[in-house]
Amino acid sequence: MLTVPFRYFNRDLSWVDFNARVLGEALRQDLPVLDRLKFLTIVASNFDEFFMVRVAAIKRAQRMNLGRDPSGLLPEEQLQLISEKVKEITRKTYECLTAEVLPDLARAGLELIRPGSYSEAQYEYLENLFQKEVYPILTPLKLEEGKEPPTMGNLKLHGAFLLESGQVAIVQVPTALDRIIWLPPEPGQKKPWALLDDVVMLWAHRLFNGYTIKEAMLFKVTRDADFSVDEERDEDFVEAMAEVLQNREHSWPVRLSYSGNSPVLKERLAKLLELEEMDLYEMPGPIDLRSLSELAFIKGFDQFREPLWPALWPAELPEDEPMWEYLHQSDLLLQLPYHSFDPVVRFIQDAAIDPQVLAIKITLYRTSGDSPIVKALEQAARNGKQVTVLVELKARFDEERNITWASRLERAGVIVVYGIAQLKVHAKICLVVRKEENGICRYVHISTGNYNDKTARLYSDLSLFTTNQQIAQDATLFFNMITGYSVIQSTQQLLIAPVNLKRRLIELIDREAKRSSQDYPGRIVAKFNSLADVDIINALYRASQAGVSIELNVRGICMLVPGVPGLSEHIRVVSIVDRYLEHSRILYFANGGAEELYISSADWMSRNLDRRIELMVPILDASIAETVKKLLFSYFNDNTHSHILGSDGSWVRREPGSEESAFRVQEALYTSIKETNEISRSAPRQEFVVRRRPPSE
């Protein structure tokens, strides 16, 4: 194979570039202000998780003196480059926030009032609030060199104070109180607000009677969250997971974010936390933009957002009847969030109350805080159904919620399985077993996204219902494998990681190269979140060298280097960043004219293919396959929210050409589904549908 300067981009620098693309949406001046704010909060939230997980892992690799990564970088080189890139993105974030977004929010009536700008009435209101509600729960703690530092929890806001005596104290901003404080409006003000941290810092002197505050600074510590549970503790696995959550609050610091000009406090904190200059991030504005996300979704200000795209019920599915009859005759595809998530909820709710349903089996990776899915599963168990739920307790940052759900489900009589030792169950599948006139029928739902009604409104995913007998039999075998002691069994249609999914992907890629001909040139089109598995990348390089045309839509990480002559010249990589988070995984292989399409829960990363339970399923229904193919190909026509990856690692935003119409793929997908629904509603009725029971609420 041709030698090039490097064969792979660095995984983590590629992810930082993704967050730069997210920031690019916030920088768009044609976007309404609340949408711009939303993207700024996403950037901040993404970086918190990135430092807790990825930067922590690289620091651990540095301490262990591990060698170079596939891109050729040592851990210390990666950390330095990450620091430089993130600090530049942070600078742009706060420039956008302070120079554009906050002034535009003020003009919209959502004005942030900072200390020094409070009116007399607002000052009195906040002073009274501080004295009655804030002051009683504040706890000042000493910072002393050479002594064990007081607890500074992960991602918790703190104030640091240098007293005239030279002593340093810290105070945690209360997490039990709302950070956004709505102020009494003055004439001309609509809905002014203040920050709890400003209130704490302004009146903090009352905590130090007899001392004078010389300098003050607001800060937040990001800690290592990249450590795993003790897999050997089978008998008390839930307790072991709870210990993981506790340990996160006191684990190794990896980043210090701060606001305020106090070199002394910054140096003292950095020394105490054993952080270097590259680990210190100045935030020239409100720290922790994550907690401002509620502003982006505040009610009553819809004119400062893009117009809503209300989720639609699929035109072909009756709204007021149980789904069994339709699904018995036809497969069903949902395109979330353009389609409503309600059919998924209805599917499980119907199963819970239908006397003919015997059993429900489902995997839960991430669920919402008030999940209708979980409620339906509890009801099903109480109604005497055999309900089996695999709850993945190791779903990072959702562990506590999943522990709570698991306990609730067990109390309702559900059979709960707490994941698989050494592996995360990331597959999204539900099996309903129903007794019908002609015998047992198995209904399968399989998806690229989680059983989460909240994220189903924000993530772009595909969701398939089928009664295909081979897929149903495979689903049965799959649940036997992950809930009991069944040995790994061969399946006819479902591909399972880490059993055979990766091997089959490489076979499909290599097959495309072998079957490529002048009459039927090879073609691979794929969409996923991340591409970071070296074996898969090498297979794609081989296919490109064989002349296969390869188009990849990669939302985030991409270690593959496209467009290199003799290596990857036939590979094109694009990324879509728009209103909805692209989350679906879709694969197309031309296969010499016998086209094949798949959807999957797995990204093309080693963690997904080697260390997680994942599923990939073929689209067997011809009509649905055509829909999925058209959907997949349309992503490569976007010229308003698409970025193209160059062989130098740069991402260039695509713009419509002089003779080219603007095409926004997410808008086009929604418009298409909406038009289909409108045509369906206006079509003459072929029969009257008699309601046998009230539609569920």
XYZ file of C-alpha atoms in Angstrom:
697
model
C 0.000 0.000 0.000
C 1.232 3.489 -0.833
C 3.134 5.206 1.962
C 1.677 8.552 3.070
C 2.770 10.891 5.897
C 0.003 9.505 8.108
C -2.754 6.963 7.583
C -5.073 8.023 10.406
C -6.221 11.252 11.978
C -6.041 11.483 15.756
C -9.299 10.338 17.308
C -9.579 13.034 19.959
C -8.463 15.973 17.846
C -11.058 14.847 15.317
C -13.705 15.001 18.047
C -12.584 18.508 19.042
C -13.051 19.473 15.391
C -16.612 18.143 15.619
C -17.310 20.445 18.542
C -15.878 23.296 16.474
C -18.514 22.469 13.847
C -21.190 22.604 16.552
C -19.857 26.020 17.544
C -20.091 26.985 13.880
C -23.887 26.760 14.174
C -23.847 29.138 17.143
C -21.745 31.578 15.110
C -24.362 31.746 12.343
C -25.864 35.204 12.519
C -28.845 34.081 10.425
C -29.908 31.723 13.234
C -32.402 32.997 15.863
C -30.789 33.903 19.170
C -32.259 31.094 21.296
C -30.995 28.515 18.797
C -27.564 30.135 18.895
C -27.627 29.923 22.691
C -28.660 26.259 22.466
C -25.579 25.429 20.392
C -23.314 27.321 22.814
C -24.645 25.245 25.713
C -24.125 22.052 23.695
C -20.491 23.004 23.062
C -19.936 23.509 26.799
C -21.683 20.271 27.744
C -19.767 18.309 25.117
C -16.446 19.560 26.434
C -17.327 18.640 30.017
C -17.891 15.039 28.969
C -14.858 15.065 26.670
C -12.514 16.092 29.484
C -14.067 13.679 31.982
C -13.682 10.735 29.624
C -11.202 11.232 26.802
C -8.720 13.712 28.300
C -8.749 11.687 31.512
C -7.924 8.545 29.496
C -5.051 10.269 27.698
C -3.646 11.544 31.002
C -3.781 7.998 32.320
C -1.929 6.795 29.217
C 0.683 9.475 29.862
C 1.180 8.324 33.471
C 1.574 4.747 32.233
C 4.148 5.819 29.610
C 2.117 4.322 26.794
C 3.398 4.813 23.275
C 2.049 6.585 20.233
C -1.529 6.292 19.072
C -2.423 5.233 15.483
C -1.957 8.822 14.292
C 1.621 8.783 15.596
C 1.142 11.146 18.548
C 2.398 10.571 22.082
C -0.067 11.244 24.940
C 1.692 14.469 25.933
C 1.551 15.686 22.328
C -2.145 14.918 22.154
C -2.808 16.802 25.401
C -0.949 19.869 24.213
C -2.740 19.972 20.859
C -6.104 19.415 22.546
C -5.421 22.273 24.937
C -4.518 24.656 22.115
C -7.580 23.764 20.045
C -10.033 23.821 22.946
C -8.766 27.157 24.222
C -9.283 28.676 20.778
C -12.817 27.260 20.598
C -13.483 28.553 24.127
C -12.299 32.030 23.115
C -14.664 32.045 20.123
C -17.502 30.701 22.278
C -17.273 33.582 24.740
C -16.761 36.173 22.036
C -20.023 34.974 20.485
C -21.781 34.863 23.854
C -20.750 38.289 25.145
C -20.681 40.266 21.880
C -23.733 38.808 20.137
C -25.914 36.307 21.998
C -26.324 38.087 25.356
C -27.059 41.486 23.708
C -29.558 39.799 21.370
C -31.176 38.040 24.343
C -31.512 41.403 26.053
C -33.221 42.842 22.968
C -35.539 39.814 22.987
C -36.505 40.614 26.583
C -34.280 38.038 28.302
C -31.676 40.397 29.707
C -28.902 39.102 31.972
C -28.306 41.677 34.708
C -24.822 41.472 36.196
C -23.587 43.020 39.477
C -23.198 46.753 39.071
C -26.248 46.940 36.828
C -28.957 45.918 39.291
C -31.623 48.510 39.885
C -32.247 49.480 43.501
C -35.291 47.216 43.649
C -33.426 44.318 42.062
C -30.480 44.795 44.406
C -32.784 44.660 47.422
C -34.579 41.607 46.016
C -31.300 39.722 45.547
C -29.878 40.819 48.889
C -32.993 39.547 50.626
C -32.801 36.293 48.645
C -29.164 35.857 49.623
C -29.804 36.449 53.286
C -32.882 34.218 53.583
C -32.242 31.362 51.124
C -28.605 31.325 50.060
C -26.547 32.348 53.085
C -27.885 29.602 55.398
C -26.644 26.814 53.125
C -23.217 28.210 52.179
C -20.183 26.551 53.761
C -16.816 28.340 53.523
C -13.820 25.985 53.648
C -10.131 26.720 54.142
C -7.529 25.888 51.519
C -4.187 25.178 53.147
C -0.978 24.268 51.375
C 0.417 20.874 52.263
C -2.889 19.645 53.616
C -5.618 17.517 52.089
C -7.857 19.879 50.082
C -11.549 20.058 50.952
C -14.005 18.311 48.692
C -14.507 20.093 45.371
C -17.027 17.956 43.546
C -16.971 17.223 39.847
C -18.401 20.080 37.724
C -19.588 21.974 40.814
C -19.322 25.768 40.719
C -17.229 27.290 43.509
C -16.144 30.744 44.561
C -12.512 31.155 45.666
C -11.527 34.064 47.926
C -8.105 35.431 48.809
C -8.369 37.159 52.178
C -6.174 40.069 53.184
C -4.459 37.780 55.694
C -3.229 35.647 52.779
C -5.590 32.791 53.572
C -7.689 31.213 50.831
C -11.244 29.971 51.229
C -13.684 28.320 48.847
C -17.482 28.214 48.841
C -19.607 25.909 46.693
C -22.444 27.585 44.822
C -25.546 25.685 46.028
C -26.768 23.063 43.579
C -30.125 22.822 45.372
C -31.092 26.295 44.125
C -31.810 27.349 40.554
C -28.846 29.025 38.939
C -31.085 31.389 36.952
C -32.877 33.891 39.190
C -35.789 35.777 37.624
C -35.719 39.407 38.691
C -38.569 41.878 39.211
C -38.610 43.816 35.927
C -37.969 47.526 35.697
C -39.847 49.706 33.177
C -38.813 48.591 29.692
C -37.637 45.193 30.913
C -39.579 42.039 30.014
C -37.996 39.066 31.792
C -34.632 40.037 33.340
C -32.540 37.428 35.087
C -29.475 37.132 37.266
C -27.055 34.348 38.125
C -26.920 32.647 41.504
C -23.124 32.604 41.320
C -23.077 36.394 40.932
C -25.224 36.670 44.051
C -22.886 34.388 46.025
C -19.800 36.316 44.911
C -21.357 39.729 45.577
C -22.363 39.059 49.176
C -19.690 36.480 50.047
C -17.984 38.997 52.361
C -20.712 38.247 54.913
C -19.193 34.781 55.278
C -15.868 36.218 56.428
C -16.683 38.631 59.224
C -13.504 40.320 60.440
C -11.679 39.615 57.154
C -11.387 41.601 53.945
C -11.625 39.870 50.577
C -8.650 40.933 48.462
C -9.336 38.856 45.334
C -12.163 36.557 44.203
C -12.618 34.038 41.407
C -15.310 31.638 40.246
C -14.128 28.161 39.220
C -15.187 24.629 38.306
C -13.139 21.421 38.462
C -13.612 18.690 35.854
C -12.614 15.256 37.149
C -11.773 11.863 35.710
C -14.935 9.853 34.999
C -13.220 7.238 32.840
C -13.046 4.365 35.281
C -15.107 1.238 35.316
C -16.980 -0.851 37.819
C -15.463 -3.941 39.420
C -16.865 -6.618 37.094
C -16.105 -9.383 39.585
C -18.728 -8.187 42.069
C -21.681 -10.123 40.708
C -23.560 -10.368 43.990
C -23.564 -6.628 44.732
C -23.135 -5.157 41.265
C -25.616 -2.336 41.903
C -23.685 -1.329 45.020
C -20.455 -1.429 43.024
C -22.005 0.930 40.449
C -23.075 3.312 43.220
C -19.462 3.397 44.405
C -18.372 4.394 40.899
C -20.731 7.382 41.045
C -19.355 8.427 44.444
C -15.772 8.094 43.265
C -16.409 10.471 40.354
C -16.865 13.320 42.808
C -13.342 12.864 44.191
C -11.338 11.438 41.287
C -8.295 13.001 39.612
C -8.788 16.595 38.379
C -8.223 17.024 34.649
C -9.300 20.630 34.055
C -9.796 23.892 35.940
C -12.247 26.365 34.396
C -12.210 29.828 35.941
C -13.649 33.311 35.576
C -12.146 36.413 37.157
C -8.734 38.021 37.191
C -6.872 36.572 40.157
C -3.421 35.180 39.293
C -2.794 34.265 42.935
C -5.964 32.169 43.292
C -5.462 30.549 39.908
C -1.898 29.549 40.855
C -2.924 28.288 44.299
C -5.758 26.157 42.907
C -3.629 24.784 40.071
C -0.912 23.772 42.510
C -3.381 22.200 44.897
C -5.054 20.244 42.069
C -1.693 19.349 40.470
C -2.703 20.839 37.126
C -0.433 22.380 34.519
C -0.957 25.612 32.582
C -2.444 23.728 29.644
C -5.140 22.361 32.008
C -6.330 25.859 33.016
C -9.150 27.340 30.948
C -10.266 30.932 31.330
C -13.972 31.547 30.747
C -14.402 35.313 30.189
C -18.083 35.259 31.059
C -20.526 33.028 32.950
C -18.935 29.654 33.665
C -20.811 26.447 32.985
C -22.999 27.369 30.045
C -24.654 23.930 30.324
C -26.989 25.203 33.021
C -28.212 28.012 30.770
C -29.831 25.497 28.429
C -33.222 26.050 30.084
C -33.157 29.554 28.595
C -32.878 28.095 25.108
C -36.172 26.231 25.635
C -38.038 28.869 27.645
C -41.727 29.155 26.848
C -43.246 32.287 25.382
C -40.302 33.199 23.149
C -40.910 30.995 20.113
C -40.353 33.926 17.758
C -36.666 33.787 18.719
C -36.281 30.179 17.566
C -36.502 28.506 14.208
C -40.099 27.511 13.341
C -41.150 24.248 14.970
C -41.365 21.015 13.005
C -44.069 19.145 14.938
C -43.461 15.395 14.961
C -45.893 13.499 12.742
C -47.735 10.215 13.166
C -46.799 7.892 10.235
C -49.455 8.246 7.527
C -49.825 4.514 6.910
C -50.449 3.555 10.558
C -53.980 3.894 12.041
C -53.861 6.241 15.023
C -56.739 4.874 17.059
C -56.277 1.123 16.740
C -53.769 -1.307 18.265
C -50.831 -1.823 15.934
C -50.950 -5.616 15.721
C -53.089 -5.942 12.607
C -51.023 -3.461 10.596
C -47.657 -4.883 11.719
C -48.858 -8.410 11.022
C -49.257 -7.431 7.368
C -46.446 -4.938 6.839
C -43.155 -3.704 8.252
C -43.106 -0.123 9.520
C -40.262 2.410 9.447
C -40.148 5.504 11.663
C -37.855 8.391 10.788
C -37.307 10.117 14.112
C -37.725 12.909 15.104
C -39.722 13.812 11.991
C -42.059 10.971 12.858
C -43.413 10.914 16.374
C -41.964 8.525 18.960
C -45.546 7.811 20.054
C -45.890 4.593 17.975
C -42.982 3.098 19.946
C -44.638 4.059 23.219
C -48.013 2.827 21.924
C -46.443 -0.502 20.876
C -45.320 -1.223 24.443
C -48.424 0.267 26.064
C -50.669 -1.886 23.859
C -48.588 -4.927 24.736
C -48.966 -4.115 28.436
C -52.775 -4.246 28.371
C -53.472 -6.736 25.555
C -54.665 -10.037 27.083
C -53.198 -11.943 24.131
C -49.644 -10.684 24.787
C -47.679 -13.246 26.739
C -44.229 -11.707 27.057
C -42.197 -8.538 26.483
C -38.401 -8.436 26.308
C -36.457 -5.201 25.896
C -33.012 -3.625 26.308
C -32.781 -0.242 28.043
C -29.597 1.789 27.651
C -30.730 5.382 28.196
C -34.259 6.406 29.214
C -35.856 9.719 30.124
C -36.483 11.000 33.635
C -40.207 10.189 33.503
C -40.174 7.357 31.005
C -43.557 6.198 29.622
C -41.730 3.077 28.397
C -40.757 2.094 31.932
C -44.269 2.827 33.204
C -45.745 0.587 30.501
C -43.324 -2.217 31.399
C -44.322 -1.938 35.067
C -47.991 -2.107 34.072
C -47.327 -5.134 31.873
C -45.704 -7.006 34.746
C -48.584 -6.148 37.081
C -50.968 -7.426 34.407
C -49.297 -10.810 34.512
C -47.118 -10.585 31.416
C -43.665 -12.074 31.579
C -41.520 -8.958 31.255
C -37.743 -9.176 30.914
C -35.648 -6.007 30.836
C -31.913 -5.770 30.404
C -30.977 -2.466 32.055
C -27.451 -1.379 31.178
C -26.136 0.040 34.443
C -22.818 0.936 32.785
C -24.380 3.557 30.463
C -22.007 6.386 31.328
C -23.619 9.363 33.119
C -26.985 7.556 33.186
C -25.944 4.991 35.784
C -27.855 6.562 38.667
C -31.069 6.881 36.676
C -30.783 3.309 35.409
C -30.234 1.973 38.936
C -33.461 3.735 39.968
C -35.381 2.300 36.989
C -34.056 -1.174 37.646
C -35.228 -1.067 41.264
C -38.669 0.183 40.242
C -39.045 -2.503 37.611
C -38.044 -5.249 40.020
C -40.617 -4.058 42.554
C -43.277 -4.322 39.836
C -42.344 -7.950 39.182
C -40.168 -7.460 36.104
C -37.262 -9.831 35.502
C -34.285 -7.425 35.477
C -30.864 -8.294 34.099
C -28.020 -5.932 34.965
C -26.031 -6.061 31.753
C -23.240 -8.394 30.661
C -19.888 -8.804 32.395
C -17.070 -6.929 30.611
C -19.444 -5.633 27.905
C -21.983 -2.830 27.554
C -25.320 -3.709 25.978
C -25.850 -0.874 23.503
C -28.329 -2.705 21.249
C -31.839 -1.242 21.034
C -34.411 -4.004 20.588
C -37.826 -5.048 21.888
C -39.601 -8.384 21.366
C -43.329 -8.855 22.007
C -44.752 -12.391 21.995
C -48.496 -12.537 21.248
C -50.904 -15.480 21.048
C -53.131 -15.193 17.966
C -55.635 -17.319 16.053
C -52.958 -18.985 13.950
C -50.534 -19.464 16.817
C -47.755 -17.414 18.371
C -46.664 -14.241 16.560
C -43.492 -12.365 17.508
C -43.299 -8.613 16.930
C -39.847 -7.012 16.859
C -38.867 -3.392 17.218
C -35.228 -2.530 16.509
C -33.731 0.930 16.391
C -30.598 2.998 15.962
C -31.624 5.105 18.976
C -32.553 4.632 22.613
C -35.954 4.062 24.203
C -35.940 7.670 25.352
C -38.975 9.815 24.588
C -37.012 13.027 25.271
C -34.018 12.455 22.987
C -36.384 11.012 20.359
C -37.456 14.627 19.790
C -33.882 15.812 19.282
C -31.968 12.910 17.677
C -32.234 11.720 14.094
C -32.790 7.947 14.212
C -34.421 5.088 12.305
C -36.817 2.707 13.989
C -38.058 -0.540 12.412
C -41.062 -2.730 13.335
C -41.263 -6.181 11.764
C -42.792 -9.634 12.164
C -40.291 -11.224 9.786
C -39.937 -14.772 11.088
C -36.166 -14.979 10.664
C -35.584 -11.668 12.438
C -38.071 -12.680 15.159
C -36.278 -15.992 15.682
C -32.932 -14.153 15.814
C -34.366 -11.712 18.366
C -35.473 -14.649 20.517
C -31.992 -16.194 20.350
C -30.430 -12.813 21.106
C -32.431 -12.347 24.296
C -31.642 -15.901 25.357
C -27.950 -15.118 24.910
C -27.956 -11.867 26.891
C -30.355 -12.783 29.701
C -29.435 -16.378 30.487
C -26.696 -18.915 30.118
C -27.234 -19.712 26.446
C -24.047 -20.137 24.419
C -23.467 -17.854 21.449
C -25.713 -19.099 18.656
C -25.674 -18.357 14.946
C -28.372 -16.037 13.653
C -29.833 -15.761 10.161
C -30.352 -12.011 9.823
C -29.189 -10.174 12.934
C -25.477 -9.428 13.185
C -24.203 -9.131 16.738
C -21.130 -7.389 18.135
C -18.739 -8.550 19.386
C -19.664 -11.948 17.898
C -19.713 -11.473 14.132
C -20.595 -7.853 13.307
C -17.094 -6.521 12.729
C -16.021 -9.557 10.736
C -19.120 -9.273 8.555
C -18.580 -5.540 7.962
C -15.078 -6.200 6.686
C -16.405 -9.048 4.524
C -19.049 -6.741 3.027
C -16.459 -4.052 2.284
C -14.046 -6.560 0.732
C -16.888 -8.171 -1.231
C -17.718 -4.796 -2.742
C -14.154 -4.505 -4.003
C -14.249 -7.996 -5.517
C -17.636 -7.538 -7.228
C -16.885 -4.102 -8.601
C -16.966 -4.129 -12.405
C -17.438 -1.755 -15.299
C -21.096 -2.749 -15.583
C -21.727 -2.630 -11.832
C -19.084 -0.355 -10.256
C -18.653 -0.906 -6.546
C -20.277 1.562 -4.219
C -20.471 1.881 -0.434
C -22.537 4.570 1.236
C -22.645 4.727 5.023
C -23.789 7.012 7.803
C -22.729 6.779 11.430
C -21.518 8.878 14.341
C -17.853 7.923 14.463
C -15.221 6.056 12.444
C -12.257 5.032 14.574
C -11.641 1.313 14.050
C -8.330 0.795 12.264
C -9.317 -2.591 10.777
C -12.470 -1.105 9.236
C -10.528 1.902 7.950
C -7.932 -0.361 6.319
C -10.719 -2.320 4.635
C -12.147 0.937 3.271
C -8.688 1.890 2.002
C -8.452 -1.466 0.190
C -11.870 -0.939 -1.380
C -10.907 2.562 -2.528
C -7.735 1.205 -4.136
C -9.930 -1.310 -5.979
C -11.941 1.583 -7.422
C -14.994 1.352 -5.158
C -16.777 4.674 -4.721
C -17.184 5.295 -0.986
C -19.318 8.039 0.535
C -19.294 8.406 4.312
C -21.472 10.663 6.421
C -19.642 10.872 9.745
C -21.124 13.115 12.414
C -18.175 13.240 14.794
C -14.868 11.385 14.959
C -13.247 10.341 11.680
C -9.768 8.821 11.775
C -9.879 7.895 8.077
C -7.898 10.230 5.797
C -9.884 10.778 2.562
C -8.699 11.903 -0.843
C -5.113 10.580 -0.723
C -3.966 9.393 -4.195
C -3.273 5.680 -4.226
C -4.865 5.182 -0.819
C -8.248 6.830 -0.412
C -8.844 8.930 -3.524
C -12.304 7.387 -4.025
C -13.467 8.150 -0.486
C -15.536 11.225 0.326
C -16.401 12.202 3.913
C -19.068 14.717 4.905
C -20.575 15.741 8.241
C -23.998 17.249 8.925
C -24.529 19.541 11.929
C -28.021 20.989 12.086
C -31.105 21.338 14.282
C -31.229 17.628 15.183
C -28.313 15.502 16.349
C -27.572 12.989 13.599
C -27.632 9.609 15.325
C -28.794 6.984 12.810
C -26.396 4.355 11.454
C -27.208 3.239 7.901
C -25.174 1.124 5.473
C -25.583 0.567 1.728
C -23.654 -1.851 -0.495
C -24.224 -1.930 -4.272
C -23.254 -5.632 -4.265
C -23.016 -6.014 -8.042
C -26.604 -4.833 -8.497
C -28.127 -6.924 -5.667
C -28.253 -3.972 -3.304
C -28.154 -4.453 0.461
C -29.190 -1.989 3.163
C -28.709 -2.227 6.910
C -29.416 -0.160 10.009
C -27.394 -0.576 13.180
C -26.924 0.554 16.767
C -23.139 0.444 16.300
C -20.664 3.069 15.243
C -17.501 1.940 13.462
C -15.342 2.196 16.566
C -13.383 -0.503 18.363
C -15.391 0.047 21.555
C -18.652 -0.646 19.696
C -17.451 -3.554 17.609
C -15.218 -5.283 20.178
C -16.474 -4.274 23.637
C -20.218 -3.715 23.301
C -23.284 -5.763 22.502
C -24.574 -4.165 19.293
C -26.981 -5.176 16.542
C -27.149 -4.672 12.797
C -30.245 -5.705 10.845
C -30.881 -5.824 7.086
C -33.817 -3.945 5.591
C -35.712 -6.768 3.870
C -38.925 -4.979 2.897
C -38.396 -3.609 -0.640
C -40.468 -0.480 -0.137
C -38.777 0.427 3.134
C -35.366 -0.332 1.615
C -36.074 2.170 -1.164
C -37.074 4.780 1.435
C -33.930 4.210 3.483
C -31.727 4.313 0.388
C -33.238 7.604 -0.756
C -32.885 9.032 2.758
C -29.245 7.956 3.035
C -28.215 9.313 -0.356
C -29.897 12.660 0.319
C -27.405 13.429 3.093
C -24.691 13.878 0.485
C -26.685 16.568 -1.327
C -26.905 18.934 1.646
C -25.192 22.247 0.853
C -26.300 24.388 3.794
C -25.312 22.389 6.915
C -22.725 20.026 5.471
C -18.948 20.052 5.974
C -16.434 18.235 3.767
C -13.303 16.626 5.233
C -10.040 17.304 3.425
C -6.952 15.100 3.350
C -5.204 17.698 5.543
C -7.786 17.223 8.299
C -9.622 20.491 7.671
C -13.408 20.648 7.555
C -14.847 23.085 5.002
C -18.476 24.176 5.192
C -20.261 23.510 1.928
C -22.178 26.418 0.372
C -24.641 26.366 -2.549
C -22.932 27.051 -5.889
C -23.913 29.994 -8.097
C -26.277 27.795 -10.135
C -27.242 25.495 -7.283
C -30.376 25.644 -5.138
C -29.989 25.480 -1.389
C -30.704 21.988 -0.045
C -31.020 21.368 3.693
C -31.408 17.633 4.224
C -33.166 17.742 7.599
C -35.724 20.208 6.300
C -36.203 18.152 3.134
C -36.817 14.954 5.133
C -39.401 16.640 7.331
C -41.113 18.291 4.364
C -41.332 14.965 2.530
C -42.967 13.198 5.486
C -45.322 16.121 6.068
C -46.417 16.102 2.415
C -47.011 12.339 2.559
C -49.222 12.820 5.608
C -51.171 15.619 3.949
C -51.769 13.499 0.834
C -52.906 10.596 3.013
C -55.377 12.766 4.922
C -56.829 14.259 1.753
C -57.224 10.894 -0.025
C -60.815 9.564 -0.319
C -61.719 7.076 2.395
C -61.872 3.462 1.255
C -63.632 2.351 4.433
C -64.932 3.639 7.741
C -62.753 2.839 10.723
C -64.845 1.874 13.733
C -63.331 2.666 17.098
C -63.359 -0.324 19.409
C -61.835 1.552 22.324
C -60.874 5.151 23.062
C -57.484 6.198 21.660
C -54.826 6.193 24.378
C -53.848 9.577 25.710
